[in-house]
N, CA, C and O atoms as CSV, one atom per row, in Angstrom:
chain,resi,resn,atom,element,x,y,z
A,1,UNK,N,N,-20.096,-18.445,-3.232
A,1,UNK,CA,C,-19.545,-17.202,-2.005
A,1,UNK,C,C,-20.153,-18.019,-0.347
A,1,UNK,O,O,-19.796,-17.695,0.785
A,2,UNK,N,N,-21.057,-19.026,-0.701
A,2,UNK,CA,C,-21.246,-19.707,0.883
A,2,UNK,C,C,-19.743,-20.976,0.626
A,2,UNK,O,O,-18.874,-21.098,1.489
A,3,UNK,N,N,-19.735,-21.629,-0.445
A,3,UNK,CA,C,-18.712,-22.216,-0.770
A,3,UNK,C,C,-17.353,-22.062,-0.257
A,3,UNK,O,O,-16.577,-22.883,0.234
A,4,UNK,N,N,-17.259,-20.877,-0.478
A,4,UNK,CA,C,-15.902,-19.794,0.620
A,4,UNK,C,C,-16.228,-19.814,1.374
A,4,UNK,O,O,-15.454,-20.377,2.149
A,5,UNK,N,N,-17.568,-19.323,2.065
A,5,UNK,CA,C,-17.679,-19.418,3.273
A,5,UNK,C,C,-17.210,-20.358,4.289
A,5,UNK,O,O,-16.544,-19.977,5.252
A,6,UNK,N,N,-17.628,-21.893,4.050
A,6,UNK,CA,C,-17.375,-22.900,4.909
A,6,UNK,C,C,-15.670,-23.830,4.675
A,6,UNK,O,O,-15.329,-24.950,5.055
A,7,UNK,N,N,-15.107,-23.033,4.093
A,7,UNK,CA,C,-13.555,-23.399,3.435
A,7,UNK,C,C,-13.007,-23.237,4.632
A,7,UNK,O,O,-13.297,-22.145,5.122
A,8,UNK,N,N,-12.140,-24.090,5.469
A,8,UNK,CA,C,-11.152,-23.297,6.446
A,8,UNK,C,C,-9.497,-22.015,5.650
A,8,UNK,O,O,-9.050,-21.841,4.517
A,9,UNK,N,N,-9.205,-21.546,6.806
A,9,UNK,CA,C,-8.359,-20.632,6.144
A,9,UNK,C,C,-7.383,-20.735,5.413
A,9,UNK,O,O,-7.087,-19.745,4.743
A,10,UNK,N,N,-6.272,-22.393,5.260
A,10,UNK,CA,C,-5.475,-22.974,5.230
A,10,UNK,C,C,-6.077,-22.933,3.546
A,10,UNK,O,O,-5.555,-22.291,2.635
A,11,UNK,N,N,-7.220,-23.741,3.450
A,11,UNK,CA,C,-8.122,-24.104,1.894
A,11,UNK,C,C,-7.930,-22.880,1.067
A,11,UNK,O,O,-7.241,-22.890,0.047
A,12,UNK,N,N,-8.497,-21.915,1.480
A,12,UNK,CA,C,-8.769,-20.766,1.150
A,12,UNK,C,C,-7.632,-20.323,0.372
A,12,UNK,O,O,-7.664,-20.139,-0.844
A,13,UNK,N,N,-6.463,-20.132,1.244
A,13,UNK,CA,C,-5.456,-19.454,0.872
A,13,UNK,C,C,-5.165,-20.243,-0.281
A,13,UNK,O,O,-5.355,-19.947,-1.461
A,14,UNK,N,N,-4.747,-21.144,0.139
A,14,UNK,CA,C,-4.074,-22.283,-1.251
A,14,UNK,C,C,-5.480,-21.979,-2.794
A,14,UNK,O,O,-5.346,-22.769,-3.729
A,15,UNK,N,N,-5.999,-21.509,-2.858
A,15,UNK,CA,C,-6.692,-21.031,-3.665
A,15,UNK,C,C,-6.460,-20.369,-4.264
A,15,UNK,O,O,-6.161,-20.333,-5.457
A,16,UNK,N,N,-6.628,-19.273,-3.027
A,16,UNK,CA,C,-5.884,-17.988,-3.676
A,16,UNK,C,C,-4.679,-17.829,-4.421
A,16,UNK,O,O,-4.653,-17.068,-5.388
A,17,UNK,N,N,-3.681,-18.477,-4.059
A,17,UNK,CA,C,-2.212,-18.973,-4.511
A,17,UNK,C,C,-2.335,-18.811,-5.759
A,17,UNK,O,O,-1.838,-18.005,-6.545
A,18,UNK,N,N,-3.604,-20.322,-5.952
A,18,UNK,CA,C,-3.361,-20.840,-7.621
A,18,UNK,C,C,-4.022,-20.083,-8.453
A,18,UNK,O,O,-3.995,-20.031,-9.682
A,19,UNK,N,N,-4.790,-19.335,-7.450
A,19,UNK,CA,C,-5.726,-18.086,-8.550
A,19,UNK,C,C,-4.739,-17.345,-8.968
A,19,UNK,O,O,-4.606,-17.152,-10.177
A,20,UNK,N,N,-3.844,-16.780,-8.023
A,20,UNK,CA,C,-3.202,-15.706,-8.605
A,20,UNK,C,C,-1.948,-15.940,-9.572
A,20,UNK,O,O,-1.368,-15.102,-10.262
A,21,UNK,N,N,-1.671,-17.406,-9.423
A,21,UNK,CA,C,-0.573,-18.354,-9.829
A,21,UNK,C,C,-1.011,-18.120,-11.974
A,21,UNK,O,O,-0.512,-17.862,-13.069
A,22,UNK,N,N,-2.366,-18.492,-11.206
A,22,UNK,CA,C,-3.291,-18.809,-13.017
A,22,UNK,C,C,-3.509,-17.420,-13.533
A,22,UNK,O,O,-3.628,-17.485,-14.756
A,23,UNK,N,N,-3.607,-16.230,-13.112
A,23,UNK,CA,C,-3.860,-15.004,-13.596
A,23,UNK,C,C,-2.374,-14.864,-14.263
A,23,UNK,O,O,-2.252,-15.005,-15.480
A,24,UNK,N,N,-1.508,-14.646,-13.623
A,24,UNK,CA,C,0.201,-14.547,-13.745
A,24,UNK,C,C,0.185,-15.048,-14.665
A,24,UNK,O,O,0.128,-14.441,-15.734
A,25,UNK,N,N,0.244,-16.728,-14.535
A,25,UNK,CA,C,0.524,-16.970,-15.881
A,25,UNK,C,C,-0.044,-16.933,-17.405
A,25,UNK,O,O,0.565,-17.430,-18.353
A,26,UNK,N,N,-1.307,-16.267,-17.504
A,26,UNK,CA,C,-1.931,-16.581,-18.405
A,26,UNK,C,C,-1.946,-15.051,-18.996
A,26,UNK,O,O,-2.301,-14.796,-20.147
A,27,UNK,N,N,-1.557,-14.176,-18.150
A,27,UNK,CA,C,-0.879,-12.508,-18.710
A,27,UNK,C,C,-0.251,-12.659,-19.167
A,27,UNK,O,O,-0.455,-12.378,-20.348
A,28,UNK,N,N,1.205,-13.250,-18.839
A,28,UNK,CA,C,2.617,-13.706,-19.395
A,28,UNK,C,C,2.423,-14.504,-20.375
A,28,UNK,O,O,3.213,-14.182,-21.263
A,29,UNK,N,N,1.716,-15.481,-20.730
A,29,UNK,CA,C,1.436,-15.781,-22.154
A,29,UNK,C,C,0.747,-14.964,-22.940
A,29,UNK,O,O,1.294,-14.810,-24.032
A,30,UNK,N,N,-0.150,-14.437,-22.814
A,30,UNK,CA,C,-0.141,-13.442,-23.693
A,30,UNK,C,C,0.131,-12.270,-23.978
A,30,UNK,O,O,-0.294,-11.730,-24.999
A,31,UNK,N,N,0.860,-11.713,-23.146
A,31,UNK,CA,C,2.170,-10.935,-23.185
A,31,UNK,C,C,3.175,-11.374,-24.687
A,31,UNK,O,O,3.495,-10.684,-25.656
A,32,UNK,N,N,3.430,-12.640,-24.381
A,32,UNK,CA,C,4.335,-13.324,-24.967
A,32,UNK,C,C,3.794,-13.238,-26.153
A,32,UNK,O,O,4.382,-12.512,-26.955
A,33,UNK,N,N,2.505,-13.957,-26.619
A,33,UNK,CA,C,2.309,-14.322,-27.941
A,33,UNK,C,C,1.851,-13.014,-28.734
A,33,UNK,O,O,1.677,-13.053,-29.952
A,34,UNK,N,N,1.656,-11.806,-27.950
A,34,UNK,CA,C,0.981,-10.375,-28.381
A,34,UNK,C,C,2.882,-9.986,-28.961
A,34,UNK,O,O,2.990,-9.790,-30.171
A,35,UNK,N,N,3.709,-9.932,-28.434
A,35,UNK,CA,C,5.164,-9.714,-28.850
A,35,UNK,C,C,5.831,-10.324,-29.898
A,35,UNK,O,O,6.708,-9.828,-30.606
A,36,UNK,N,N,5.285,-11.598,-29.954
A,36,UNK,CA,C,6.090,-12.576,-30.826
A,36,UNK,C,C,4.891,-12.071,-32.442
A,36,UNK,O,O,5.262,-12.132,-33.614
A,37,UNK,N,N,3.595,-11.652,-31.992
A,37,UNK,CA,C,3.111,-11.554,-33.254
A,37,UNK,C,C,3.598,-10.240,-33.822
A,37,UNK,O,O,3.825,-9.981,-35.004
A,38,UNK,N,N,3.696,-9.594,-32.947
A,38,UNK,CA,C,3.900,-7.082,-33.533
A,38,UNK,C,C,5.539,-7.266,-34.324
A,38,UNK,O,O,6.059,-6.554,-35.183
A,39,UNK,N,N,6.223,-8.902,-33.426
A,39,UNK,CA,C,7.296,-8.489,-34.143
A,39,UNK,C,C,7.803,-9.501,-35.657
A,39,UNK,O,O,8.702,-9.321,-36.479
A,40,UNK,N,N,6.849,-10.479,-35.528
A,40,UNK,CA,C,6.830,-10.946,-36.755
A,40,UNK,C,C,6.007,-10.679,-38.118
A,40,UNK,O,O,6.337,-11.039,-39.248
A,41,UNK,N,N,4.598,-9.800,-37.653
A,41,UNK,CA,C,4.285,-9.474,-38.583
A,41,UNK,C,C,4.272,-7.566,-39.241
A,41,UNK,O,O,3.998,-7.025,-40.313
A,42,UNK,N,N,4.754,-7.080,-37.812
A,42,UNK,CA,C,5.193,-5.838,-37.880
A,42,UNK,C,C,4.038,-4.907,-38.701
A,42,UNK,O,O,4.179,-4.237,-39.723
A,43,UNK,N,N,2.616,-5.166,-37.698
A,43,UNK,CA,C,1.471,-3.856,-38.478
A,43,UNK,C,C,2.068,-2.654,-38.373
A,43,UNK,O,O,2.803,-2.247,-37.474
A,44,UNK,N,N,1.582,-1.933,-39.678
A,44,UNK,CA,C,1.333,-0.576,-39.770
A,44,UNK,C,C,2.705,-0.310,-40.628
A,44,UNK,O,O,3.000,0.815,-41.033
A,45,UNK,N,N,3.485,-1.436,-40.852
A,45,UNK,CA,C,5.123,-1.070,-41.342
A,45,UNK,C,C,4.355,-0.436,-42.879
A,45,UNK,O,O,4.804,0.634,-43.289
A,46,UNK,N,N,3.455,-0.970,-43.518
A,46,UNK,CA,C,3.020,0.040,-45.235
A,46,UNK,C,C,2.964,0.944,-45.103
A,46,UNK,O,O,3.264,1.644,-46.070
A,47,UNK,N,N,2.554,1.603,-43.865
A,47,UNK,CA,C,1.306,2.602,-43.745
A,47,UNK,C,C,2.680,3.800,-43.530
A,47,UNK,O,O,2.296,4.966,-43.440
A,48,UNK,N,N,3.997,3.605,-43.459
A,48,UNK,CA,C,4.695,4.035,-43.041
A,48,UNK,C,C,5.805,4.470,-44.098
A,48,UNK,O,O,6.890,4.985,-43.825
A,49,UNK,N,N,5.338,4.174,-45.288
A,49,UNK,CA,C,5.777,4.419,-46.601
A,49,UNK,C,C,6.070,5.616,-47.064
A,49,UNK,O,O,4.995,6.051,-47.477
A,50,UNK,N,N,6.941,6.458,-47.252
A,50,UNK,CA,C,6.911,7.834,-48.031
A,50,UNK,C,C,6.134,7.594,-49.723
A,50,UNK,O,O,6.456,8.344,-50.645
A,51,UNK,N,N,5.497,6.892,-49.845
A,51,UNK,CA,C,4.915,6.867,-51.470
A,51,UNK,C,C,3.968,7.073,-51.221
A,51,UNK,O,O,3.232,6.765,-52.158
A,52,UNK,N,N,3.135,7.698,-49.928
A,52,UNK,CA,C,1.759,8.081,-49.756
A,52,UNK,C,C,1.710,10.337,-49.922
A,52,UNK,O,O,0.759,11.120,-49.918
A,53,UNK,N,N,2.951,10.515,-50.017
A,53,UNK,CA,C,2.783,11.976,-49.611
A,53,UNK,C,C,2.792,12.787,-51.126
A,53,UNK,O,O,3.021,13.959,-51.426
A,54,UNK,N,N,2.444,11.627,-51.893
A,54,UNK,CA,C,2.178,12.757,-52.831
A,54,UNK,C,C,1.387,13.895,-52.903
A,54,UNK,O,O,1.583,15.069,-53.218
A,55,UNK,N,N,-0.245,12.760,-52.254
A,55,UNK,CA,C,-0.930,13.988,-52.550
A,55,UNK,C,C,-1.478,14.374,-50.961
A,55,UNK,O,O,-2.640,14.405,-50.555
A,56,UNK,N,N,-0.263,14.643,-50.253
A,56,UNK,CA,C,-0.653,14.769,-48.897
A,56,UNK,C,C,-1.019,16.569,-48.554
A,56,UNK,O,O,-0.786,17.562,-49.244
A,57,UNK,N,N,-1.534,16.459,-47.490
A,57,UNK,CA,C,-2.732,18.079,-47.683
A,57,UNK,C,C,-1.850,18.193,-45.626
A,57,UNK,O,O,-2.030,17.493,-44.630
A,58,UNK,N,N,-1.252,19.020,-45.803
A,58,UNK,CA,C,-0.860,19.666,-44.377
A,58,UNK,C,C,-1.424,20.268,-43.784
A,58,UNK,O,O,-1.388,21.377,-44.318
A,59,UNK,N,N,-2.382,20.337,-42.364
A,59,UNK,CA,C,-3.149,21.452,-42.013
A,59,UNK,C,C,-2.429,21.706,-40.854
A,59,UNK,O,O,-1.622,21.095,-40.154
A,60,UNK,N,N,-3.034,22.935,-40.868
A,60,UNK,CA,C,-1.722,23.528,-39.291
A,60,UNK,C,C,-3.003,23.533,-38.026
A,60,UNK,O,O,-4.206,23.699,-38.228
A,61,UNK,N,N,-2.383,23.320,-36.825
A,61,UNK,CA,C,-3.617,23.621,-35.812
A,61,UNK,C,C,-4.926,24.255,-35.544
A,61,UNK,O,O,-5.955,23.952,-34.940
A,62,UNK,N,N,-4.348,25.551,-36.434
A,62,UNK,CA,C,-5.051,26.489,-36.285
A,62,UNK,C,C,-6.308,25.966,-37.372
A,62,UNK,O,O,-7.490,26.139,-37.072
A,63,UNK,N,N,-5.997,25.474,-38.339
A,63,UNK,CA,C,-7.421,24.956,-39.153
A,63,UNK,C,C,-7.966,23.835,-38.682
A,63,UNK,O,O,-9.130,23.670,-39.048
A,64,UNK,N,N,-7.513,22.997,-37.984
A,64,UNK,CA,C,-7.972,22.183,-37.130
A,64,UNK,C,C,-8.601,22.369,-36.057
A,64,UNK,O,O,-9.596,21.667,-35.878
A,65,UNK,N,N,-8.253,23.274,-35.112
A,65,UNK,CA,C,-8.910,24.095,-33.977
A,65,UNK,C,C,-10.145,24.626,-35.083
A,65,UNK,O,O,-11.252,24.460,-34.571
A,66,UNK,N,N,-10.195,25.039,-36.045
A,66,UNK,CA,C,-11.179,26.120,-36.654
A,66,UNK,C,C,-12.049,25.233,-37.325
A,66,UNK,O,O,-13.194,25.684,-37.279
A,67,UNK,N,N,-11.981,24.156,-37.930
A,67,UNK,CA,C,-12.357,23.347,-38.289
A,67,UNK,C,C,-13.414,22.585,-37.153
A,67,UNK,O,O,-14.643,22.607,-37.230
A,68,UNK,N,N,-12.637,21.934,-36.123
A,68,UNK,CA,C,-14.106,21.891,-34.651
A,68,UNK,C,C,-14.763,22.732,-34.261
A,68,UNK,O,O,-15.712,22.381,-33.559
A,69,UNK,N,N,-14.626,23.796,-34.451
A,69,UNK,CA,C,-15.546,24.875,-33.963
A,69,UNK,C,C,-16.435,24.919,-35.171
A,69,UNK,O,O,-17.583,25.151,-34.791
A,70,UNK,N,N,-16.383,24.822,-36.156
A,70,UNK,CA,C,-17.676,24.911,-37.046
A,70,UNK,C,C,-18.285,23.447,-36.868
A,70,UNK,O,O,-19.514,23.389,-36.909
A,71,UNK,N,N,-17.757,22.554,-36.724
A,71,UNK,CA,C,-18.498,21.170,-36.458
A,71,UNK,C,C,-19.059,21.265,-34.998
A,71,UNK,O,O,-20.045,20.569,-34.755
A,72,UNK,N,N,-18.661,21.868,-34.228
A,72,UNK,CA,C,-19.013,21.900,-33.135
A,72,UNK,C,C,-20.879,22.770,-33.413
A,72,UNK,O,O,-22.063,22.442,-33.342
A,73,UNK,N,N,-19.896,24.198,-33.796
A,73,UNK,CA,C,-21.338,25.084,-34.636
A,73,UNK,C,C,-22.309,24.267,-35.283
A,73,UNK,O,O,-23.358,24.907,-35.359
A,74,UNK,N,N,-22.406,23.265,-35.725
A,74,UNK,CA,C,-23.255,22.803,-37.299
A,74,UNK,C,C,-24.016,22.130,-36.192
A,74,UNK,O,O,-25.132,22.535,-35.868
A,75,UNK,N,N,-23.368,20.999,-35.541
A,75,UNK,CA,C,-24.089,20.012,-34.664
A,75,UNK,C,C,-25.172,20.457,-33.515
A,75,UNK,O,O,-26.229,19.849,-33.346
A,76,UNK,N,N,-24.785,21.551,-32.781
A,76,UNK,CA,C,-25.750,22.936,-32.114
A,76,UNK,C,C,-26.658,23.328,-32.835
A,76,UNK,O,O,-27.819,23.165,-32.460
A,77,UNK,N,N,-26.370,23.958,-34.081
A,77,UNK,CA,C,-27.266,24.688,-34.927
A,77,UNK,C,C,-29.048,23.903,-34.956
A,77,UNK,O,O,-30.152,24.402,-34.737
A,78,UNK,N,N,-28.623,22.530,-35.325
A,78,UNK,CA,C,-29.973,21.732,-35.642
A,78,UNK,C,C,-30.700,21.318,-34.555
A,78,UNK,O,O,-31.819,20.807,-34.609
A,79,UNK,N,N,-29.796,21.634,-33.165
A,79,UNK,CA,C,-30.109,21.165,-32.025
A,79,UNK,C,C,-31.055,22.309,-31.464
A,79,UNK,O,O,-32.106,22.027,-30.888
A,80,UNK,N,N,-30.572,23.793,-31.689
A,80,UNK,CA,C,-31.186,24.941,-31.466
A,80,UNK,C,C,-32.945,25.341,-32.249
A,80,UNK,O,O,-33.965,25.939,-31.906
A,81,UNK,N,N,-32.557,24.750,-33.173
A,81,UNK,CA,C,-33.780,24.720,-34.103
A,81,UNK,C,C,-34.817,24.650,-33.422
A,81,UNK,O,O,-35.592,25.546,-33.086
A,82,UNK,N,N,-34.835,22.904,-33.094
A,82,UNK,CA,C,-35.956,22.229,-32.404
A,82,UNK,C,C,-36.531,23.138,-31.212
A,82,UNK,O,O,-37.470,22.734,-30.525
């Protein structure tokens, strides 16, 4: 911090521009590498196959809500007993 305080405004501005440029460049490179990897690897493609629909159980939203209520009740019942 003391080094920044002793710098003149022109050098401080130049360092700020270099820092922002570095940040934007590394972000651009990370996004580019990520897009290339996703396009080439296709993550999750195997999970989308219909081969897994044989033993598929369909839950309604009411069943999911009741399961959540039961789980919450069971957890809080242990705490009430203490």
